[in-house]
Coordinates of C-alpha atoms and ligand atoms in Angstrom, one line a residue:
M1 CA 0.0 0.3 -0.1
I2 CA 1.1 3.8 -0.3
W3 CA 0.6 5.3 2.3
N4 CA 1.0 8.5 2.1
E5 CA -1.1 8.4 -1.4
K6 CA -1.5 12.1 -2.5
I7 CA 1.8 13.5 -1.4
E8 CA 3.9 10.0 -2.8
T9 CA 2.6 9.8 -6.0
M10 CA 2.3 13.7 -6.8
P11 CA 3.4 15.3 -10.1
R12 CA 6.5 16.2 -9.8
A13 CA 6.2 19.5 -11.0
E14 CA 3.9 20.4 -7.9
L15 CA 6.3 18.2 -5.9
Q16 CA 8.9 21.0 -6.8
E17 CA 6.6 24.2 -6.3
L18 CA 5.7 22.9 -2.7
Q19 CA 9.6 22.0 -1.7
S20 CA 10.2 25.8 -3.3
E21 CA 7.4 27.0 -0.8
R22 CA 8.9 25.2 1.1
L23 CA 12.4 25.9 0.7
S24 CA 12.3 29.7 0.6
K25 CA 9.7 29.9 4.2
L26 CA 12.7 27.9 5.9
V27 CA 15.3 30.5 4.7
A28 CA 12.8 33.2 6.6
Y29 CA 12.8 31.2 9.2
V30 CA 16.5 30.1 9.9
Y31 CA 17.7 33.8 9.4
E32 CA 15.5 35.0 12.0
R33 CA 15.8 32.7 15.0
V34 CA 19.5 30.2 14.5
P35 CA 22.0 32.8 14.8
F36 CA 24.3 30.5 13.2
Y37 CA 22.5 30.9 10.5
R38 CA 22.1 34.1 9.8
Q39 CA 25.7 34.9 10.2
Q40 CA 25.9 32.7 7.6
L41 CA 23.6 33.7 5.4
D42 CA 25.0 37.2 5.6
Q43 CA 28.2 36.7 5.1
A44 CA 26.9 34.7 1.3
G45 CA 25.4 37.6 1.3
I46 CA 22.1 36.1 0.7
A47 CA 18.9 37.7 2.3
P48 CA 15.7 35.6 2.9
G49 CA 13.8 36.6 0.3
D50 CA 16.7 35.9 -2.4
I51 CA 15.4 32.4 -2.3
Q52 CA 12.8 31.6 -3.4
D53 CA 12.6 28.8 -5.6
I54 CA 14.6 25.1 -5.3
R55 CA 17.1 26.7 -8.2
D56 CA 18.6 28.7 -6.1
L57 CA 19.3 25.9 -3.7
G58 CA 23.5 26.2 -4.9
K59 CA 23.2 30.1 -3.8
L60 CA 22.8 28.7 0.1
P61 CA 26.1 27.8 2.1
F62 CA 26.6 24.1 3.0
T63 CA 26.0 23.0 6.2
V64 CA 28.1 20.2 8.0
K65 CA 28.8 18.0 11.3
A66 CA 31.8 20.0 12.6
D67 CA 29.1 22.9 12.9
L68 CA 26.5 21.4 15.1
R69 CA 29.5 19.9 17.1
D70 CA 30.8 23.3 17.8
N71 CA 26.5 24.3 18.5
Y72 CA 27.2 21.5 21.4
P73 CA 24.5 20.7 22.7
F74 CA 21.8 23.0 21.5
G75 CA 23.2 25.4 20.2
L76 CA 21.3 24.8 16.1
F77 CA 18.2 24.2 17.9
A78 CA 15.2 26.8 16.4
V79 CA 12.6 26.7 19.5
P80 CA 13.0 27.3 22.8
R81 CA 13.8 24.5 24.4
E82 CA 10.5 23.6 26.1
E83 CA 8.8 23.7 22.7
I84 CA 11.3 20.3 22.7
L85 CA 9.4 17.4 23.4
R86 CA 12.5 14.8 22.9
I87 CA 16.1 14.8 22.7
H88 CA 18.2 12.2 20.2
A89 CA 22.0 11.9 20.7
S90 CA 24.2 9.7 17.4
S91 CA 27.2 8.4 19.5
G92 CA 30.3 10.2 17.2
T93 CA 33.8 8.0 16.4
T94 CA 35.3 10.6 18.7
G95 CA 33.9 13.6 21.2
K96 CA 30.8 14.3 22.1
P97 CA 28.3 13.1 20.8
T98 CA 25.9 14.6 17.9
V99 CA 22.2 16.1 19.4
V100 CA 18.7 16.2 18.1
G101 CA 16.2 17.4 19.0
Y102 CA 11.9 16.8 18.0
T103 CA 9.1 19.7 18.2
R104 CA 5.9 18.1 18.7
D105 CA 5.5 18.5 14.6
D106 CA 8.2 17.4 13.8
L107 CA 7.8 13.9 15.7
Q108 CA 4.3 13.9 13.9
I109 CA 6.0 14.0 10.7
W110 CA 9.1 11.9 11.5
A111 CA 6.2 9.4 12.6
E112 CA 4.7 10.1 9.3
V113 CA 7.6 9.4 7.1
C114 CA 7.9 6.2 9.7
A115 CA 5.2 4.8 7.4
R116 CA 5.4 5.4 4.6
S117 CA 8.7 3.6 4.6
L118 CA 6.7 0.3 6.6
A119 CA 4.7 1.5 3.9
M120 CA 6.8 0.8 1.3
S121 CA 8.8 -2.2 3.1
G122 CA 5.1 -4.5 2.8
A123 CA 3.5 -3.4 6.1
K124 CA 0.1 -2.6 6.6
P125 CA -2.4 -1.7 9.4
G126 CA -3.2 -4.9 11.9
D127 CA 0.2 -5.9 11.3
M128 CA 2.4 -6.9 14.3
F129 CA 6.2 -5.8 13.6
Q130 CA 9.2 -7.1 16.2
N131 CA 11.3 -3.6 16.2
A132 CA 14.8 -4.7 16.5
Y133 CA 16.6 -1.1 16.8
G134 CA 18.5 0.0 20.0
Y135 CA 15.4 1.9 22.3
G136 CA 17.3 4.9 23.0
L137 CA 19.1 7.5 22.3
F138 CA 19.8 6.2 18.9
T139 CA 17.1 7.6 16.4
G140 CA 16.1 3.5 15.2
G141 CA 13.6 2.3 17.6
L142 CA 12.0 5.4 19.0
G143 CA 11.8 6.3 15.1
M144 CA 10.2 3.1 13.5
H145 CA 7.8 2.5 16.7
Y146 CA 5.8 6.1 16.9
G147 CA 5.4 5.5 12.0
A148 CA 4.8 1.4 13.1
E149 CA 1.3 3.2 15.8
Y150 CA 0.7 6.0 13.8
M151 CA -0.3 3.5 11.2
G152 CA -1.9 1.2 13.7
V153 CA 0.1 -1.3 13.1
A154 CA 0.7 -3.7 16.4
V155 CA 4.8 -2.6 17.3
V156 CA 6.9 -5.4 19.8
P157 CA 9.3 -3.4 20.9
A158 CA 12.2 -5.8 21.4
S159 CA 15.2 -3.1 21.0
G160 CA 18.2 -4.6 20.0
G161 CA 20.3 -8.0 20.6
N162 CA 19.4 -10.2 23.6
T163 CA 18.5 -12.5 20.4
A164 CA 17.3 -16.0 21.9
R165 CA 14.5 -13.5 22.8
Q166 CA 14.3 -12.5 19.9
I167 CA 14.1 -15.9 18.5
M168 CA 11.1 -16.7 20.9
I169 CA 8.6 -13.4 19.8
L170 CA 9.6 -14.1 16.1
Q171 CA 8.5 -18.4 17.2
D172 CA 5.9 -16.7 19.3
F173 CA 4.2 -13.9 18.4
Q174 CA 4.4 -14.6 15.1
P175 CA 5.2 -10.4 14.0
D176 CA 4.5 -10.3 10.4
I177 CA 7.4 -7.3 9.9
M178 CA 10.5 -6.9 11.6
A179 CA 13.5 -4.4 11.9
C180 CA 17.6 -4.3 12.6
T181 CA 20.3 -3.8 11.8
P182 CA 21.4 -5.7 9.1
S183 CA 24.5 -7.4 10.3
Y184 CA 21.8 -8.1 13.4
A185 CA 19.6 -9.1 11.4
L186 CA 22.5 -12.1 10.5
T187 CA 23.7 -13.1 13.1
L188 CA 19.9 -13.9 13.8
A189 CA 18.9 -15.7 10.7
D190 CA 22.1 -18.3 11.6
R191 CA 20.6 -18.8 15.4
L192 CA 17.7 -19.4 14.6
L193 CA 19.1 -21.9 12.1
E194 CA 21.4 -23.5 15.1
A195 CA 18.9 -23.8 16.9
G196 CA 16.5 -25.6 14.5
V197 CA 14.2 -23.1 13.4
D198 CA 12.4 -23.2 10.0
P199 CA 12.5 -19.4 9.2
A200 CA 9.8 -21.1 6.3
E201 CA 7.8 -21.4 9.0
L202 CA 7.9 -18.7 10.9
K203 CA 4.8 -15.3 9.9
V204 CA 7.4 -13.2 9.4
R205 CA 7.1 -11.1 5.4
A206 CA 10.2 -8.1 5.7
F207 CA 13.1 -7.6 7.3
I208 CA 13.6 -3.6 7.4
L209 CA 17.1 -3.3 7.7
G210 CA 20.0 0.2 8.1
A211 CA 21.4 2.2 10.3
E212 CA 24.7 0.2 8.5
P213 CA 25.1 -0.3 4.6
W214 CA 24.7 -4.0 2.8
T215 CA 24.6 -5.0 -0.3
E216 CA 22.8 -6.9 -2.8
E217 CA 24.7 -10.0 -2.1
M218 CA 23.4 -10.1 2.1
R219 CA 20.5 -9.1 0.2
R220 CA 20.3 -12.9 -1.6
E221 CA 21.9 -14.3 1.2
L222 CA 19.6 -13.1 4.0
E223 CA 16.0 -14.0 2.0
A224 CA 18.1 -16.9 1.1
K225 CA 18.2 -17.6 4.7
L226 CA 14.6 -16.1 6.1
H227 CA 12.1 -16.1 3.7
V228 CA 11.5 -12.8 4.2
D229 CA 11.7 -9.6 1.9
A230 CA 14.8 -8.2 2.2
V231 CA 14.0 -3.9 1.7
N232 CA 16.6 -0.9 2.8
I233 CA 16.1 1.9 5.2
Y234 CA 17.8 4.7 5.1
G235 CA 18.4 8.0 7.5
L236 CA 20.6 9.5 9.9
S237 CA 19.8 11.7 12.8
E238 CA 20.4 14.9 11.9
I239 CA 18.0 14.4 8.9
I240 CA 15.8 13.0 11.8
G241 CA 16.3 9.3 12.3
P242 CA 14.5 6.2 10.2
G243 CA 12.6 8.1 7.5
V244 CA 14.1 10.2 5.1
S245 CA 14.1 7.3 2.6
N246 CA 13.0 3.7 2.1
E247 CA 13.1 0.7 -0.8
C248 CA 9.3 0.3 -2.2
V249 CA 8.4 -3.5 -1.9
E250 CA 7.8 -3.3 -5.5
A251 CA 10.7 -2.2 -7.1
K252 CA 13.7 -3.4 -4.1
D253 CA 15.5 -0.5 -6.7
G254 CA 16.4 2.4 -5.1
M255 CA 14.7 4.2 -1.7
H256 CA 12.0 6.5 -2.5
I257 CA 13.1 10.5 0.0
M258 CA 10.3 11.8 1.2
E259 CA 11.0 14.5 -0.9
D260 CA 8.0 16.6 0.6
H261 CA 9.7 16.9 3.8
F262 CA 13.7 15.9 2.9
L263 CA 15.1 18.2 -0.4
P264 CA 17.9 16.2 -1.6
E265 CA 21.3 16.4 -4.1
V266 CA 24.1 14.6 -4.5
I267 CA 27.8 17.1 -5.2
D268 CA 31.5 16.1 -5.9
P269 CA 32.4 16.3 -1.9
Q270 CA 35.7 18.3 -3.7
T271 CA 34.2 21.2 -5.6
G272 CA 30.6 20.8 -3.6
Q273 CA 29.2 20.9 -7.7
P274 CA 26.4 19.0 -7.7
V275 CA 26.9 16.5 -10.0
P276 CA 25.0 15.0 -13.3
E277 CA 21.8 12.0 -12.7
G278 CA 22.9 9.3 -12.0
Q279 CA 26.7 9.8 -10.6
V280 CA 27.9 8.5 -7.5
G281 CA 28.7 11.8 -5.3
E282 CA 27.4 12.7 -1.6
L283 CA 24.2 13.5 -0.7
V284 CA 23.3 16.4 1.0
F285 CA 19.8 17.4 2.6
T286 CA 17.7 20.6 3.6
T287 CA 14.9 19.7 5.8
L288 CA 12.0 21.3 4.8
T289 CA 10.1 21.0 7.9
K290 CA 11.6 20.8 11.2
Q291 CA 11.3 23.2 13.9
A292 CA 13.7 22.1 15.8
L293 CA 16.7 21.9 14.5
P294 CA 16.0 22.9 10.7
L295 CA 19.3 22.0 7.9
I296 CA 20.0 23.3 5.0
R297 CA 21.6 21.8 2.9
Y298 CA 23.6 19.3 5.7
R299 CA 26.3 17.7 4.0
T300 CA 25.5 13.5 5.2
G301 CA 29.2 12.6 3.5
D302 CA 27.3 9.7 2.9
L303 CA 27.9 8.0 -0.9
C304 CA 25.0 7.7 -3.8
S305 CA 23.8 8.6 -6.6
I306 CA 20.5 9.6 -7.0
T307 CA 18.2 9.6 -10.1
Y308 CA 14.0 10.9 -10.6
E309 CA 13.2 8.4 -13.0
P310 CA 9.8 7.0 -12.4
C311 CA 9.2 3.3 -10.5
I312 CA 6.8 0.7 -11.0
C313 CA 5.4 1.6 -7.4
G314 CA 3.9 4.1 -8.6
R315 CA 5.8 6.9 -6.4
T316 CA 7.0 10.2 -7.7
H317 CA 9.7 10.7 -5.1
A318 CA 13.0 10.7 -6.3
R319 CA 15.3 7.2 -5.4
M320 CA 19.0 7.3 -4.1
S321 CA 20.9 4.2 -4.1
R322 CA 22.8 2.1 -1.8
I323 CA 25.3 4.0 0.1
L324 CA 28.0 3.2 -1.3
G325 CA 30.8 4.0 1.4
R326 CA 31.5 7.8 3.2
A327 CA 33.2 10.5 2.4
D328 CA 34.4 10.1 5.1
D329 CA 35.8 6.2 5.9
M330 CA 36.5 5.3 2.3
L331 CA 40.2 3.8 3.0
I332 CA 43.2 4.2 1.1
V333 CA 45.7 1.3 0.7
R334 CA 48.2 2.2 -1.2
G335 CA 46.6 4.6 -3.0
V336 CA 43.3 3.0 -3.6
N337 CA 40.4 3.6 -2.2
V338 CA 38.5 1.2 -0.9
F339 CA 35.1 0.6 0.2
P340 CA 34.4 -1.9 2.7
S341 CA 30.8 -2.3 0.6
Q342 CA 33.1 -3.6 -2.6
V343 CA 35.0 -5.5 -0.3
E344 CA 32.2 -7.9 0.9
A345 CA 30.1 -7.8 -2.5
A346 CA 33.3 -9.3 -3.1
L347 CA 33.4 -11.9 -0.7
L348 CA 29.7 -12.6 -1.0
Q349 CA 30.1 -13.7 -4.7
V350 CA 32.9 -16.8 -3.9
E351 CA 31.4 -19.8 -3.4
H352 CA 31.7 -21.8 0.6
I353 CA 32.8 -17.7 2.4
A354 CA 29.6 -16.6 5.3
P355 CA 28.9 -12.9 5.1
H356 CA 31.1 -12.5 8.1
Y357 CA 33.9 -10.8 7.4
A358 CA 37.3 -8.4 9.1
I359 CA 39.2 -5.7 7.5
V360 CA 42.4 -4.9 9.3
L361 CA 44.9 -2.5 8.0
T362 CA 48.4 -2.1 8.9
R363 CA 51.6 -0.8 8.0
E364 CA 54.6 -3.2 7.8
N365 CA 58.4 -1.2 6.8
H366 CA 55.9 1.9 5.5
L367 CA 53.7 0.1 3.3
D368 CA 50.0 -0.8 3.6
V369 CA 48.9 -4.1 4.3
M370 CA 45.0 -5.3 4.1
E371 CA 43.9 -8.1 5.9
V372 CA 40.8 -9.4 4.9
Q373 CA 39.2 -12.3 6.8
A374 CA 36.3 -14.0 5.9
E375 CA 34.4 -16.9 7.9
V376 CA 34.1 -20.2 5.6
T377 CA 30.5 -21.6 5.6
D378 CA 29.9 -24.6 7.7
A379 CA 29.6 -26.9 5.1
F380 CA 32.7 -26.8 4.2
F381 CA 33.4 -26.3 7.3
Q382 CA 32.4 -29.2 8.8
R383 CA 33.8 -31.0 5.1
V384 CA 37.2 -30.1 5.4
G385 CA 37.6 -31.3 9.0
S386 CA 37.6 -29.0 12.3
D387 CA 41.0 -29.9 13.7
V388 CA 42.8 -29.6 10.6
F389 CA 41.1 -25.8 9.5
A390 CA 42.8 -24.4 13.4
R391 CA 45.8 -26.2 13.1
H392 CA 46.8 -25.2 9.8
P393 CA 44.2 -23.3 7.8
A394 CA 47.0 -22.4 4.4
E395 CA 49.1 -25.5 4.2
V396 CA 47.6 -28.4 5.3
A397 CA 44.4 -28.9 3.4
E398 CA 44.3 -28.3 -1.1
S399 CA 40.9 -26.6 -0.8
I400 CA 41.5 -23.8 1.7
Q401 CA 44.8 -23.0 -0.3
A402 CA 42.8 -23.2 -3.2
L403 CA 39.5 -21.0 -1.3
E404 CA 41.9 -18.1 0.4
R405 CA 43.3 -18.4 -4.2
Q406 CA 40.0 -17.3 -4.4
V407 CA 39.0 -15.0 -2.7
H408 CA 42.2 -13.4 -2.9
Q409 CA 41.7 -13.2 -6.4
A410 CA 37.5 -11.9 -5.8
L411 CA 39.0 -9.3 -3.5
R412 CA 42.0 -8.2 -6.7
D413 CA 39.3 -8.3 -9.6
V414 CA 36.7 -6.0 -7.2
L415 CA 40.3 -4.0 -5.4
G416 CA 42.6 -3.9 -7.8
L417 CA 44.6 -4.8 -5.2
N418 CA 46.5 -7.6 -3.5
A419 CA 44.8 -8.4 0.2
K420 CA 46.2 -10.9 3.0
V421 CA 43.5 -12.9 3.1
T422 CA 43.0 -15.2 6.0
L423 CA 39.7 -17.2 6.7
L424 CA 37.9 -18.2 9.9
A425 CA 36.6 -20.5 10.9
P426 CA 32.8 -20.1 11.2
G427 CA 31.3 -18.1 14.5
Q428 CA 35.1 -15.7 14.6
A429 CA 34.6 -13.1 12.3
P430 CA 32.8 -10.1 14.4
R431 CA 28.6 -10.1 15.1
S432 CA 26.5 -8.0 15.7
E433 CA 25.2 -7.9 19.3
G434 CA 21.9 -5.6 18.5
G435 CA 23.2 -2.7 16.9
K436 CA 26.2 -1.2 13.9
L437 CA 28.6 -3.5 13.7
R438 CA 32.1 -2.0 12.7
R439 CA 33.8 -4.3 11.2
V440 CA 36.9 -2.1 9.9
I441 CA 40.0 -2.9 11.4
D442 CA 42.4 0.6 10.6
K443 CA 46.1 0.1 13.3
R444 CA 47.9 2.1 10.8
A445 CA 47.8 5.1 12.9
L446 CA 48.2 3.5 16.6
Ligands
DLL1 O1 21.1 5.2 12.1 C1 19.1 6.0 11.7 C2 18.6 5.1 11.1 C3 18.3 3.9 11.9 C4 18.7 4.4 9.7 C5 17.4 2.6 11.7 C6 17.5 3.0 9.6 C7 17.5 2.2 10.0 P1 22.1 7.4 13.1 O2 22.7 6.4 13.7 O3 22.7 9.1 12.9 O4 21.4 7.2 12.4 O5 23.9 7.2 11.4 C8 23.7 7.4 10.4 O6 24.6 5.8 8.8 O7 24.8 8.5 7.9 C9 25.1 5.9 7.3 O8 26.4 7.1 7.1 C10 24.5 5.2 7.7 N1 23.4 4.7 7.5 C11 22.2 5.1 7.8 N2 21.1 3.7 7.3 C12 21.7 2.9 5.9 C13 21.1 2.5 4.8 C14 21.1 6.5 11.7 N3 20.8 2.0 4.7 C15 24.1 7.3 9.6 N4 22.7 2.0 4.2 C16 24.4 7.6 7.8 C17 23.4 2.2 4.8 C18 23.0 3.9 6.0 N5 24.1 3.7 5.9

């Protein structure tokens, strides 16, 4: 179903008119209420009335994560503290978190975009939803929670982790839809199979997966293992949380951006200039309707492309590709740009390799060394013999060496670079305990 037929299938010309109208109001709003923006606009020589159309967007300055950090915790809020009804924060890798706030209207918009996302993923009123995104400062849990309730879906607020309990809920409550990080979905799939549960016998029909990058190969793997539709959801705390965009289950071909609320651009991260439609660049959002924390041209750091081509589902809103990496977490290994998603895609092309891996970067004799640690599948492990594998992974068994060579070649084909390959026994690579998973260990700076 389409949750908001009128908005989601609006002819593009009409949508652009709505966006222009909202953009012009937004600029006046932040100029009046946020000292940081008043200063930015003054510096850029822009008066609020100068921006009347989305085609003027390029005249506005960018906002970056450091601006939020510099104004920690509440400095960019556009409303008095008393009008803030909710605060979330996303943990930074270093230092203080990024803090975001919501007014009553903001919370309503968030519920609306999450309801749309749930509908895109195949949920409908009357369904039951097991929400395994973390509840707390992280936006995943509560964001999806209110979207589901708004839609008329029963929520089981399982939150992240506690896999035995997740499995119990899946079996005993028989929810229709589940949401969690893709890495946790893998943990869950493996644990279900270990516990002898046949996923085909569960009622759950769709998993809404996001908050971290994943790949088409992983989708195939999860859909086959869990007998579900695995659908991609994207969002970031600064813009609202989950619900910025979501794939429709009909096409599973790009995530529809909730463009009436979040105006997207894709720019060249070096020059700041827009890239042509369909080309990969850094995703930038302007919030068109948010009250508490309106952001102008916020640079997400996420790399993707956008298409405005019509979609078979009937929605007219633009679609963004999977996130191919982050402008700032792209690894540079011996001068080669490497995205962890490419490593994953290469690994999953190789038979007998499980979707669990880690990338360890070190430096030997001033040269970068990229080690890819990849788990073999259970079936392979059983076949070669577990004790052999544990003692002499590379030397003893010819089949292990052959598999290593294959992985090495797959990585070379995709990355154009020689990686050191270490095969791991099942269960040895890092697993998600319920939240986002860190797969890259960069020891080069230590
Ligand atoms: O991760 C919000 C969210 C919750 C999205 C639940 C989807 C589901 P943050 O913690 O602020 O917010 O992290 C935002 O996570 O800039 C991306 O780099 C990454 N990310 C989010 N969704 C996806 C996705 C939430 N589907 C950051 N694919 C973003 C790849 C994603 N990366």
